[in-house]
Amino acid sequence: MGQAVSNAAILQAKLWYYQRISAMVLALCVSVHLIIIYIAVQDGLTANEILGRTRGNWAFALFYEIFVLACFVHAPIGLANILRENIQNAFLNRALPLLLAALILLLGTMAVVGVVWGQP
Amino acid sequence: MVSPYNYYMNQSILNVKVWRGTQDGGFVEYKVPRAANQTVLDVVTYIQRKLDPTLSYRFACRVGMCGSCAMTVNGKARWTCRTHVAKIADSDTLEIAPLDNLPIIKDLATDMTEFFDKMSKAVGYFKGEQTRHDDFAMVKPDSEERQLANAGIECIGCGVCYASCEVVSARESYLGPAALNRAWTLVNDERDSQQLDRLRAVAGDAGCHSCHTQGTCSERCPKQIEPTAGIAGLKKIVGRAAVMGSKWGKL
């Protein structure tokens, strides 16, 4: 029992660490993202205009995939903490963060693929 | 000539609501004459000596050293022996209740067992490896660890932080600010030999990682200690030890 509690506690400590590191990455990504938005809207916001700049741009793809991965790590850990403090349901406490993680990874990566290799 | 004491005695009456009974009890109102430099503990003592000898409360040193006399005064946990009525009384009323987050024994006295047990659970005690035959351990006064330990070492165990903590209210197993602050001072004690056990004891939901960093403990600590800062230090050192290891080994 004592060892089991300790293992759970150490997992929580690890998750805290991963969330902290991903928060640092996010802080950087959000700042860069805001600058990109500011620059991107200078010449209008049509799909053709945006895709014209993003398509085939590997740097753009790499940056936004890192952004997606940081969200994929950060948000589900936070959701799990909130759930653990507010609802007493072992299944939901595990399932909802996993679902959120899967959605962020899938939808985020699809968005990156879409703007870099998609057709207008 | 009227002495200042008598002057204030005649000046006004304080309406004091005091919690009586256990968890199901309620407030009873007493009228206490105001006096110069009167502390909240003076008020409680007056009630017990002059108005109702059955009132139970706890105190010892009366000078802010022992940590016995903490109570909830006008909704906030305070050390009553060093709290002047004039500084906190809302007009002429005062409401005195036992500390929150602890079972009430009777009236203003709470059962502090859990509070002190959690200090032990957080491995909040020193254990060295040297014996009396060894030379003195040399700890540099200006080393970073010594400075960090200094910042938290003056805790008097009054329970004000524990009673003020929202996480303690919500989560029964949470060790609380005082126990974690104690653990933090020992993490910074280079002579201590049970660091990994301590890091394991303070990890996770029952330990430092469920602190919300709200800072009420730091705001109300009568000794101006900042448990929030110590807990932040623990979070970092425990998280890092779990993922990458520490100078004492991996968790």
mmCIF file of C-alpha atoms in Angstrom:
data_model
loop_
_atom_site.group_PDB
_atom_site.id
_atom_site.type_symbol
_atom_site.label_atom_id
_atom_site.label_comp_id
_atom_site.label_asym_id
_atom_site.label_seq_id
_atom_site.Cartn_x
_atom_site.Cartn_y
_atom_site.Cartn_z
ATOM 1 C CA MET A 1 0.000 0.000 0.000
ATOM 2 C CA GLY A 2 2.719 2.430 1.040
ATOM 3 C CA GLN A 3 4.763 1.635 -2.059
ATOM 4 C CA ALA A 4 1.680 1.977 -4.313
ATOM 5 C CA VAL A 5 0.889 5.399 -2.866
ATOM 6 C CA SER A 6 4.518 6.394 -3.270
ATOM 7 C CA ASN A 7 4.560 5.254 -6.925
ATOM 8 C CA ALA A 8 1.414 7.270 -7.668
ATOM 9 C CA ALA A 9 2.992 10.276 -5.942
ATOM 10 C CA ILE A 10 6.167 9.937 -7.977
ATOM 11 C CA LEU A 11 4.143 9.699 -11.199
ATOM 12 C CA GLN A 12 2.377 12.931 -10.163
ATOM 13 C CA ALA A 13 5.751 14.553 -9.521
ATOM 14 C CA LYS A 14 6.909 13.492 -13.014
ATOM 15 C CA LEU A 15 3.711 14.806 -14.609
ATOM 16 C CA TRP A 16 4.172 18.100 -12.764
ATOM 17 C CA TYR A 17 7.664 18.329 -14.239
ATOM 18 C CA TYR A 18 6.483 17.563 -17.792
ATOM 19 C CA GLN A 19 3.733 20.139 -17.428
ATOM 20 C CA ARG A 20 6.213 22.739 -16.231
ATOM 21 C CA ILE A 21 8.618 22.096 -19.141
ATOM 22 C CA SER A 22 5.757 22.108 -21.691
ATOM 23 C CA ALA A 23 4.558 25.405 -20.158
ATOM 24 C CA MET A 24 7.961 26.939 -20.912
ATOM 25 C CA VAL A 25 7.754 25.715 -24.527
ATOM 26 C CA LEU A 26 4.184 27.046 -24.779
ATOM 27 C CA ALA A 27 5.178 30.466 -23.448
ATOM 28 C CA LEU A 28 7.702 30.741 -26.273
ATOM 29 C CA CYS A 29 5.344 29.283 -28.907
ATOM 30 C CA VAL A 30 2.447 31.585 -27.979
ATOM 31 C CA SER A 31 4.705 34.651 -28.176
ATOM 32 C CA VAL A 32 6.012 33.655 -31.611
ATOM 33 C CA HIS A 33 2.475 32.734 -32.739
ATOM 34 C CA LEU A 34 1.172 36.211 -31.814
ATOM 35 C CA ILE A 35 3.963 37.829 -33.805
ATOM 36 C CA ILE A 36 3.196 35.542 -36.775
ATOM 37 C CA ILE A 37 -0.499 36.516 -36.647
ATOM 38 C CA TYR A 38 0.424 40.191 -36.614
ATOM 39 C CA ILE A 39 2.668 39.791 -39.653
ATOM 40 C CA ALA A 40 0.305 37.386 -41.463
ATOM 41 C CA VAL A 41 -2.745 39.669 -41.476
ATOM 42 C CA GLN A 42 -0.876 42.595 -43.053
ATOM 43 C CA ASP A 43 -1.926 41.611 -46.596
ATOM 44 C CA GLY A 44 -5.400 40.248 -45.919
ATOM 45 C CA LEU A 45 -6.873 37.022 -44.669
ATOM 46 C CA THR A 46 -8.071 35.034 -47.669
ATOM 47 C CA ALA A 47 -7.373 31.275 -47.795
ATOM 48 C CA ASN A 48 -5.299 31.660 -50.940
ATOM 49 C CA GLU A 49 -3.252 34.444 -49.439
ATOM 50 C CA ILE A 50 -2.483 32.478 -46.244
ATOM 51 C CA LEU A 51 -1.854 29.142 -47.941
ATOM 52 C CA GLY A 52 0.364 30.875 -50.454
ATOM 53 C CA ARG A 53 2.731 31.699 -47.643
ATOM 54 C CA THR A 54 2.419 28.515 -45.569
ATOM 55 C CA ARG A 55 2.361 25.789 -48.208
ATOM 56 C CA GLY A 56 5.563 23.845 -48.488
ATOM 57 C CA ASN A 57 7.127 25.782 -45.615
ATOM 58 C CA TRP A 58 8.940 23.193 -43.459
ATOM 59 C CA ALA A 59 9.957 25.692 -40.791
ATOM 60 C CA PHE A 60 6.328 26.640 -40.371
ATOM 61 C CA ALA A 61 5.340 22.956 -40.103
ATOM 62 C CA LEU A 62 8.073 22.201 -37.563
ATOM 63 C CA PHE A 63 7.241 25.200 -35.376
ATOM 64 C CA TYR A 64 3.502 24.484 -35.254
ATOM 65 C CA GLU A 65 3.986 20.745 -34.697
ATOM 66 C CA ILE A 66 6.169 21.599 -31.661
ATOM 67 C CA PHE A 67 3.340 23.896 -30.522
ATOM 68 C CA VAL A 68 0.846 21.016 -30.918
ATOM 69 C CA LEU A 69 3.106 18.599 -29.011
ATOM 70 C CA ALA A 70 3.520 21.059 -26.125
ATOM 71 C CA CYS A 71 -0.295 21.403 -25.898
ATOM 72 C CA PHE A 72 -0.600 17.610 -26.138
ATOM 73 C CA VAL A 73 1.574 17.255 -23.008
ATOM 74 C CA HIS A 74 0.388 20.316 -21.072
ATOM 75 C CA ALA A 75 -3.401 20.448 -21.274
ATOM 76 C CA PRO A 76 -4.319 16.816 -20.416
ATOM 77 C CA ILE A 77 -2.137 16.915 -17.257
ATOM 78 C CA GLY A 78 -3.908 20.094 -16.145
ATOM 79 C CA LEU A 79 -7.323 18.601 -16.920
ATOM 80 C CA ALA A 80 -6.419 15.445 -14.956
ATOM 81 C CA ASN A 81 -5.462 17.596 -11.925
ATOM 82 C CA ILE A 82 -8.720 19.526 -12.069
ATOM 83 C CA LEU A 83 -10.776 16.339 -12.428
ATOM 84 C CA ARG A 84 -8.952 14.611 -9.560
ATOM 85 C CA GLU A 85 -9.769 17.516 -7.277
ATOM 86 C CA ASN A 86 -13.403 17.798 -8.296
ATOM 87 C CA ILE A 87 -14.903 14.451 -9.265
ATOM 88 C CA GLN A 88 -14.502 11.055 -7.685
ATOM 89 C CA ASN A 89 -14.711 8.881 -10.769
ATOM 90 C CA ALA A 90 -11.590 6.839 -11.530
ATOM 91 C CA PHE A 91 -12.721 6.009 -15.088
ATOM 92 C CA LEU A 92 -13.546 9.590 -16.127
ATOM 93 C CA ASN A 93 -10.432 10.939 -14.404
ATOM 94 C CA ARG A 94 -8.351 8.732 -16.678
ATOM 95 C CA ALA A 95 -10.480 8.659 -19.841
ATOM 96 C CA LEU A 96 -11.164 12.388 -20.313
ATOM 97 C CA PRO A 97 -7.506 13.513 -20.225
ATOM 98 C CA LEU A 98 -6.566 10.671 -22.612
ATOM 99 C CA LEU A 99 -9.371 11.691 -24.966
ATOM 100 C CA LEU A 100 -8.262 15.326 -24.803
ATOM 101 C CA ALA A 101 -4.662 14.304 -25.492
ATOM 102 C CA ALA A 102 -5.722 12.230 -28.529
ATOM 103 C CA LEU A 103 -7.882 15.061 -29.903
ATOM 104 C CA ILE A 104 -5.169 17.699 -29.506
ATOM 105 C CA LEU A 105 -2.586 15.508 -31.216
ATOM 106 C CA LEU A 106 -4.903 14.435 -34.037
ATOM 107 C CA LEU A 107 -6.649 17.736 -34.783
ATOM 108 C CA GLY A 108 -3.485 19.766 -34.229
ATOM 109 C CA THR A 109 -1.405 17.631 -36.563
ATOM 110 C CA MET A 110 -4.195 17.608 -39.161
ATOM 111 C CA ALA A 111 -4.239 21.415 -39.039
ATOM 112 C CA VAL A 112 -0.479 21.599 -39.529
ATOM 113 C CA VAL A 113 -0.624 19.143 -42.456
ATOM 114 C CA GLY A 114 -3.568 21.090 -43.855
ATOM 115 C CA VAL A 115 -1.887 24.487 -44.029
ATOM 116 C CA VAL A 116 1.481 23.200 -45.179
ATOM 117 C CA TRP A 117 0.508 20.517 -47.715
ATOM 118 C CA GLY A 118 -3.241 21.022 -48.229
ATOM 119 C CA GLN A 119 -5.024 22.350 -51.334
ATOM 120 C CA PRO A 120 -6.933 25.651 -51.200
ATOM 121 C CA MET B 1 -5.504 61.548 38.044
ATOM 122 C CA VAL B 2 -7.104 59.033 35.705
ATOM 123 C CA SER B 3 -4.630 56.415 34.578
ATOM 124 C CA PRO B 4 -4.577 55.610 30.865
ATOM 125 C CA TYR B 5 -5.744 52.113 31.741
ATOM 126 C CA ASN B 6 -8.859 53.382 33.552
ATOM 127 C CA TYR B 7 -9.453 55.924 30.832
ATOM 128 C CA TYR B 8 -9.705 53.172 28.232
ATOM 129 C CA MET B 9 -11.603 50.914 30.617
ATOM 130 C CA ASN B 10 -14.340 53.528 30.829
ATOM 131 C CA GLN B 11 -14.133 54.425 27.209
ATOM 132 C CA SER B 12 -16.125 51.657 25.618
ATOM 133 C CA ILE B 13 -17.364 48.127 25.677
ATOM 134 C CA LEU B 14 -16.402 45.487 23.173
ATOM 135 C CA ASN B 15 -19.104 43.096 21.974
ATOM 136 C CA VAL B 16 -17.359 39.778 21.621
ATOM 137 C CA LYS B 17 -18.898 36.744 19.962
ATOM 138 C CA VAL B 18 -17.133 33.598 21.107
ATOM 139 C CA TRP B 19 -17.621 30.092 19.706
ATOM 140 C CA ARG B 20 -18.894 27.734 22.406
ATOM 141 C CA GLY B 21 -19.194 23.953 22.227
ATOM 142 C CA THR B 22 -17.888 21.576 19.580
ATOM 143 C CA GLN B 23 -18.530 21.332 15.819
ATOM 144 C CA ASP B 24 -22.284 21.754 16.397
ATOM 145 C CA GLY B 25 -21.854 24.677 18.779
ATOM 146 C CA GLY B 26 -22.563 28.349 18.175
ATOM 147 C CA PHE B 27 -21.543 31.888 19.068
ATOM 148 C CA VAL B 28 -22.277 33.388 22.490
ATOM 149 C CA GLU B 29 -21.956 37.130 23.008
ATOM 150 C CA TYR B 30 -20.011 38.699 25.866
ATOM 151 C CA LYS B 31 -19.388 42.314 26.782
ATOM 152 C CA VAL B 32 -15.764 43.079 27.560
ATOM 153 C CA PRO B 33 -14.410 46.499 28.612
ATOM 154 C CA ARG B 34 -11.760 47.845 26.264
ATOM 155 C CA ALA B 35 -8.294 48.593 27.580
ATOM 156 C CA ALA B 36 -5.123 50.160 26.283
ATOM 157 C CA ASN B 37 -2.900 47.776 24.304
ATOM 158 C CA GLN B 38 -5.459 45.015 24.788
ATOM 159 C CA THR B 39 -4.760 41.829 22.838
ATOM 160 C CA VAL B 40 -7.327 39.322 21.621
ATOM 161 C CA LEU B 41 -5.898 36.849 24.137
ATOM 162 C CA ASP B 42 -6.502 39.436 26.900
ATOM 163 C CA VAL B 43 -10.144 39.548 25.810
ATOM 164 C CA VAL B 44 -10.522 35.771 25.946
ATOM 165 C CA THR B 45 -8.768 35.629 29.312
ATOM 166 C CA TYR B 46 -11.065 38.365 30.674
ATOM 167 C CA ILE B 47 -14.123 36.376 29.617
ATOM 168 C CA GLN B 48 -12.850 33.206 31.258
ATOM 169 C CA ARG B 49 -11.750 34.872 34.498
ATOM 170 C CA LYS B 50 -14.588 37.359 34.983
ATOM 171 C CA LEU B 51 -17.592 36.205 32.966
ATOM 172 C CA ASP B 52 -17.591 32.470 32.333
ATOM 173 C CA PRO B 53 -14.993 30.149 33.881
ATOM 174 C CA THR B 54 -16.157 27.223 31.708
ATOM 175 C CA LEU B 55 -14.662 28.772 28.550
ATOM 176 C CA SER B 56 -11.888 26.550 27.163
ATOM 177 C CA TYR B 57 -8.952 27.917 25.208
ATOM 178 C CA ARG B 58 -5.250 27.275 24.885
ATOM 179 C CA PHE B 59 -2.272 29.523 25.532
ATOM 180 C CA ALA B 60 1.136 29.362 27.178
ATOM 181 C CA CYS B 61 3.853 31.965 26.642
ATOM 182 C CA ARG B 62 1.796 35.116 25.773
ATOM 183 C CA VAL B 63 4.769 36.543 23.859
ATOM 184 C CA GLY B 64 4.512 34.881 20.430
ATOM 185 C CA MET B 65 6.953 32.053 20.935
ATOM 186 C CA CYS B 66 4.995 28.907 21.756
ATOM 187 C CA GLY B 67 2.366 28.798 19.002
ATOM 188 C CA SER B 68 -0.481 27.719 21.330
ATOM 189 C CA CYS B 69 -2.980 30.556 21.156
ATOM 190 C CA ALA B 70 -3.957 30.753 17.468
ATOM 191 C CA MET B 71 -7.678 31.277 16.842
ATOM 192 C CA THR B 72 -9.940 32.551 14.085
ATOM 193 C CA VAL B 73 -10.490 36.243 14.777
ATOM 194 C CA ASN B 74 -13.006 38.127 12.618
ATOM 195 C CA GLY B 75 -12.774 35.316 10.082
ATOM 196 C CA LYS B 76 -8.986 35.121 9.837
ATOM 197 C CA ALA B 77 -6.573 32.833 11.660
ATOM 198 C CA ARG B 78 -4.244 34.846 13.903
ATOM 199 C CA TRP B 79 -1.932 34.472 16.885
ATOM 200 C CA THR B 80 -4.088 36.065 19.554
ATOM 201 C CA CYS B 81 -1.364 36.994 22.053
ATOM 202 C CA ARG B 82 0.285 39.387 19.600
ATOM 203 C CA THR B 83 -2.854 40.699 17.924
ATOM 204 C CA HIS B 84 -4.042 44.036 19.253
ATOM 205 C CA VAL B 85 -7.804 44.494 19.403
ATOM 206 C CA ALA B 86 -7.451 48.118 18.286
ATOM 207 C CA LYS B 87 -5.839 47.032 15.033
ATOM 208 C CA ILE B 88 -8.452 44.526 13.933
ATOM 209 C CA ALA B 89 -11.741 45.207 15.752
ATOM 210 C CA ASP B 90 -14.479 46.134 13.337
ATOM 211 C CA SER B 91 -15.985 49.106 15.284
ATOM 212 C CA ASP B 92 -16.831 47.566 18.668
ATOM 213 C CA THR B 93 -17.278 43.948 17.678
ATOM 214 C CA LEU B 94 -15.019 40.957 17.658
ATOM 215 C CA GLU B 95 -15.755 37.396 16.598
ATOM 216 C CA ILE B 96 -13.510 34.692 18.007
ATOM 217 C CA ALA B 97 -13.729 31.081 16.815
ATOM 218 C CA PRO B 98 -11.451 28.029 16.926
ATOM 219 C CA LEU B 99 -9.002 27.405 14.057
ATOM 220 C CA ASP B 100 -10.476 26.045 10.814
ATOM 221 C CA ASN B 101 -9.477 22.679 9.309
ATOM 222 C CA LEU B 102 -9.013 21.066 12.731
ATOM 223 C CA PRO B 103 -11.534 19.171 14.893
ATOM 224 C CA ILE B 104 -12.837 21.235 17.806
ATOM 225 C CA ILE B 105 -12.264 19.727 21.258
ATOM 226 C CA LYS B 106 -14.280 22.404 23.043
ATOM 227 C CA ASP B 107 -14.894 26.120 22.534
ATOM 228 C CA LEU B 108 -11.649 27.666 21.230
ATOM 229 C CA ALA B 109 -9.414 24.617 21.685
ATOM 230 C CA THR B 110 -8.801 22.447 18.616
ATOM 231 C CA ASP B 111 -7.297 18.989 18.329
ATOM 232 C CA MET B 112 -3.863 19.592 16.722
ATOM 233 C CA THR B 113 -2.941 15.871 16.468
ATOM 234 C CA GLU B 114 -3.327 15.663 12.688
ATOM 235 C CA PHE B 115 -1.383 18.901 12.232
ATOM 236 C CA PHE B 116 1.632 17.588 14.131
ATOM 237 C CA ASP B 117 1.349 14.038 12.706
ATOM 238 C CA LYS B 118 1.684 15.529 9.235
ATOM 239 C CA MET B 119 5.029 17.085 10.242
ATOM 240 C CA SER B 120 6.249 13.522 10.889
ATOM 241 C CA LYS B 121 4.664 12.198 7.686
ATOM 242 C CA ALA B 122 6.619 14.831 5.732
ATOM 243 C CA VAL B 123 9.812 13.463 7.390
ATOM 244 C CA GLY B 124 10.010 16.810 9.140
ATOM 245 C CA TYR B 125 12.647 15.677 11.611
ATOM 246 C CA PHE B 126 16.425 15.696 11.515
ATOM 247 C CA LYS B 127 18.548 12.584 11.292
ATOM 248 C CA GLY B 128 22.280 12.836 10.822
ATOM 249 C CA GLU B 129 25.012 10.271 10.279
ATOM 250 C CA GLN B 130 27.690 11.629 12.570
ATOM 251 C CA THR B 131 28.109 10.729 16.209
ATOM 252 C CA ARG B 132 29.279 12.718 19.211
ATOM 253 C CA HIS B 133 32.794 11.489 18.477
ATOM 254 C CA ASP B 134 32.877 13.260 15.123
ATOM 255 C CA ASP B 135 33.891 16.849 14.711
ATOM 256 C CA PHE B 136 31.257 19.582 14.305
ATOM 257 C CA ALA B 137 29.661 19.796 10.859
ATOM 258 C CA MET B 138 30.680 23.021 9.204
ATOM 259 C CA VAL B 139 27.743 24.747 7.517
ATOM 260 C CA LYS B 140 28.666 28.007 5.823
ATOM 261 C CA PRO B 141 26.283 30.723 7.049
ATOM 262 C CA ASP B 142 26.192 32.396 3.645
ATOM 263 C CA SER B 143 25.673 29.228 1.576
ATOM 264 C CA GLU B 144 22.488 29.169 -0.521
ATOM 265 C CA GLU B 145 21.082 26.153 1.333
ATOM 266 C CA ARG B 146 21.674 27.712 4.736
ATOM 267 C CA GLN B 147 19.967 30.933 3.600
ATOM 268 C CA LEU B 148 16.963 29.001 2.270
ATOM 269 C CA ALA B 149 16.686 27.024 5.508
ATOM 270 C CA ASN B 150 16.940 30.269 7.503
ATOM 271 C CA ALA B 151 13.950 31.723 5.682
ATOM 272 C CA GLY B 152 11.637 29.012 6.995
ATOM 273 C CA ILE B 153 13.187 27.935 10.250
ATOM 274 C CA GLU B 154 11.398 30.251 12.690
ATOM 275 C CA CYS B 155 8.080 28.365 12.480
ATOM 276 C CA ILE B 156 6.414 28.163 15.902
ATOM 277 C CA GLY B 157 3.863 25.509 14.869
ATOM 278 C CA CYS B 158 0.836 27.689 15.608
ATOM 279 C CA GLY B 159 -1.318 26.191 12.816
ATOM 280 C CA VAL B 160 -2.381 29.567 11.355
ATOM 281 C CA CYS B 161 -1.201 28.530 7.863
ATOM 282 C CA TYR B 162 -2.861 25.116 8.132
ATOM 283 C CA ALA B 163 -6.168 26.673 9.185
ATOM 284 C CA SER B 164 -5.958 29.205 6.328
ATOM 285 C CA CYS B 165 -5.127 26.737 3.533
ATOM 286 C CA GLU B 166 -7.850 26.098 0.939
ATOM 287 C CA VAL B 167 -6.192 22.870 -0.192
ATOM 288 C CA VAL B 168 -6.204 21.471 3.370
ATOM 289 C CA SER B 169 -9.962 22.225 3.496
ATOM 290 C CA ALA B 170 -10.536 20.356 0.234
ATOM 291 C CA ARG B 171 -8.129 17.454 0.561
ATOM 292 C CA GLU B 172 -7.876 15.591 3.842
ATOM 293 C CA SER B 173 -4.557 13.897 3.055
ATOM 294 C CA TYR B 174 -2.727 17.128 2.081
ATOM 295 C CA LEU B 175 0.271 17.643 4.360
ATOM 296 C CA GLY B 176 -0.258 21.400 4.579
ATOM 297 C CA PRO B 177 2.017 24.461 4.552
ATOM 298 C CA ALA B 178 3.684 24.004 7.954
ATOM 299 C CA ALA B 179 4.755 20.389 7.368
ATOM 300 C CA LEU B 180 5.985 21.179 3.846
ATOM 301 C CA ASN B 181 7.848 24.259 5.079
ATOM 302 C CA ARG B 182 9.530 22.096 7.706
ATOM 303 C CA ALA B 183 10.463 19.522 5.047
ATOM 304 C CA TRP B 184 11.893 22.334 2.888
ATOM 305 C CA THR B 185 14.160 23.615 5.685
ATOM 306 C CA LEU B 186 15.471 20.053 6.130
ATOM 307 C CA VAL B 187 15.952 19.499 2.382
ATOM 308 C CA ASN B 188 18.352 22.428 2.696
ATOM 309 C CA ASP B 189 20.137 20.923 5.703
ATOM 310 C CA GLU B 190 23.295 19.412 4.265
ATOM 311 C CA ARG B 191 23.850 17.262 7.383
ATOM 312 C CA ASP B 192 20.562 15.374 7.062
ATOM 313 C CA SER B 193 20.779 11.770 5.830
ATOM 314 C CA GLN B 194 17.179 10.905 4.835
ATOM 315 C CA GLN B 195 16.656 13.206 1.863
ATOM 316 C CA LEU B 196 15.252 10.642 -0.599
ATOM 317 C CA ASP B 197 12.690 9.421 1.946
ATOM 318 C CA ARG B 198 11.671 13.038 2.505
ATOM 319 C CA LEU B 199 11.348 13.816 -1.214
ATOM 320 C CA ARG B 200 9.162 10.705 -1.637
ATOM 321 C CA ALA B 201 7.041 11.694 1.367
ATOM 322 C CA VAL B 202 6.296 15.178 0.028
ATOM 323 C CA ALA B 203 5.724 14.167 -3.630
ATOM 324 C CA GLY B 204 2.392 14.168 -5.419
ATOM 325 C CA ASP B 205 -1.184 14.960 -4.464
ATOM 326 C CA ALA B 206 -0.833 14.571 -0.702
ATOM 327 C CA GLY B 207 2.325 16.650 -0.816
ATOM 328 C CA CYS B 208 3.737 19.734 -2.466
ATOM 329 C CA HIS B 209 2.276 19.170 -5.947
ATOM 330 C CA SER B 210 -1.302 19.918 -4.949
ATOM 331 C CA CYS B 211 -0.473 23.394 -3.603
ATOM 332 C CA HIS B 212 -2.488 25.946 -5.627
ATOM 333 C CA THR B 213 0.001 28.724 -4.860
ATOM 334 C CA GLN B 214 -2.825 30.871 -3.532
ATOM 335 C CA GLY B 215 -0.486 32.183 -0.834
ATOM 336 C CA THR B 216 -2.919 32.602 2.064
ATOM 337 C CA CYS B 217 -0.448 30.760 4.321
ATOM 338 C CA SER B 218 2.304 33.254 3.486
ATOM 339 C CA GLU B 219 -0.065 36.196 3.901
ATOM 340 C CA ARG B 220 -1.171 35.132 7.382
ATOM 341 C CA CYS B 221 1.961 33.577 8.872
ATOM 342 C CA PRO B 222 2.654 35.599 12.028
ATOM 343 C CA LYS B 223 6.376 34.951 11.652
ATOM 344 C CA GLN B 224 6.393 36.230 8.055
ATOM 345 C CA ILE B 225 7.514 32.859 6.734
ATOM 346 C CA GLU B 226 6.531 32.103 3.144
ATOM 347 C CA PRO B 227 5.539 28.427 2.987
ATOM 348 C CA THR B 228 4.400 29.048 -0.611
ATOM 349 C CA ALA B 229 8.008 29.763 -1.623
ATOM 350 C CA GLY B 230 9.296 26.652 0.161
ATOM 351 C CA ILE B 231 6.580 24.517 -1.457
ATOM 352 C CA ALA B 232 7.537 25.898 -4.880
ATOM 353 C CA GLY B 233 11.123 24.868 -4.129
ATOM 354 C CA LEU B 234 9.965 21.379 -3.145
ATOM 355 C CA LYS B 235 7.853 21.021 -6.308
ATOM 356 C CA LYS B 236 10.875 21.776 -8.432
ATOM 357 C CA ILE B 237 13.383 19.601 -6.574
ATOM 358 C CA VAL B 238 10.966 16.630 -6.259
ATOM 359 C CA GLY B 239 9.822 16.881 -9.907
ATOM 360 C CA ARG B 240 13.401 17.014 -11.111
ATOM 361 C CA ALA B 241 14.431 14.131 -8.810
ATOM 362 C CA ALA B 242 11.570 11.997 -10.193
ATOM 363 C CA VAL B 243 12.514 12.608 -13.828
ATOM 364 C CA MET B 244 16.261 13.121 -13.835
ATOM 365 C CA GLY B 245 17.450 12.269 -10.344
ATOM 366 C CA SER B 246 19.010 14.431 -7.649
ATOM 367 C CA LYS B 247 22.315 14.698 -5.836
ATOM 368 C CA TRP B 248 20.931 12.107 -3.396
ATOM 369 C CA GLY B 249 19.773 9.690 -6.154
ATOM 370 C CA LYS B 250 16.595 9.069 -8.166
ATOM 371 C CA LEU B 251 13.132 8.747 -6.661
#
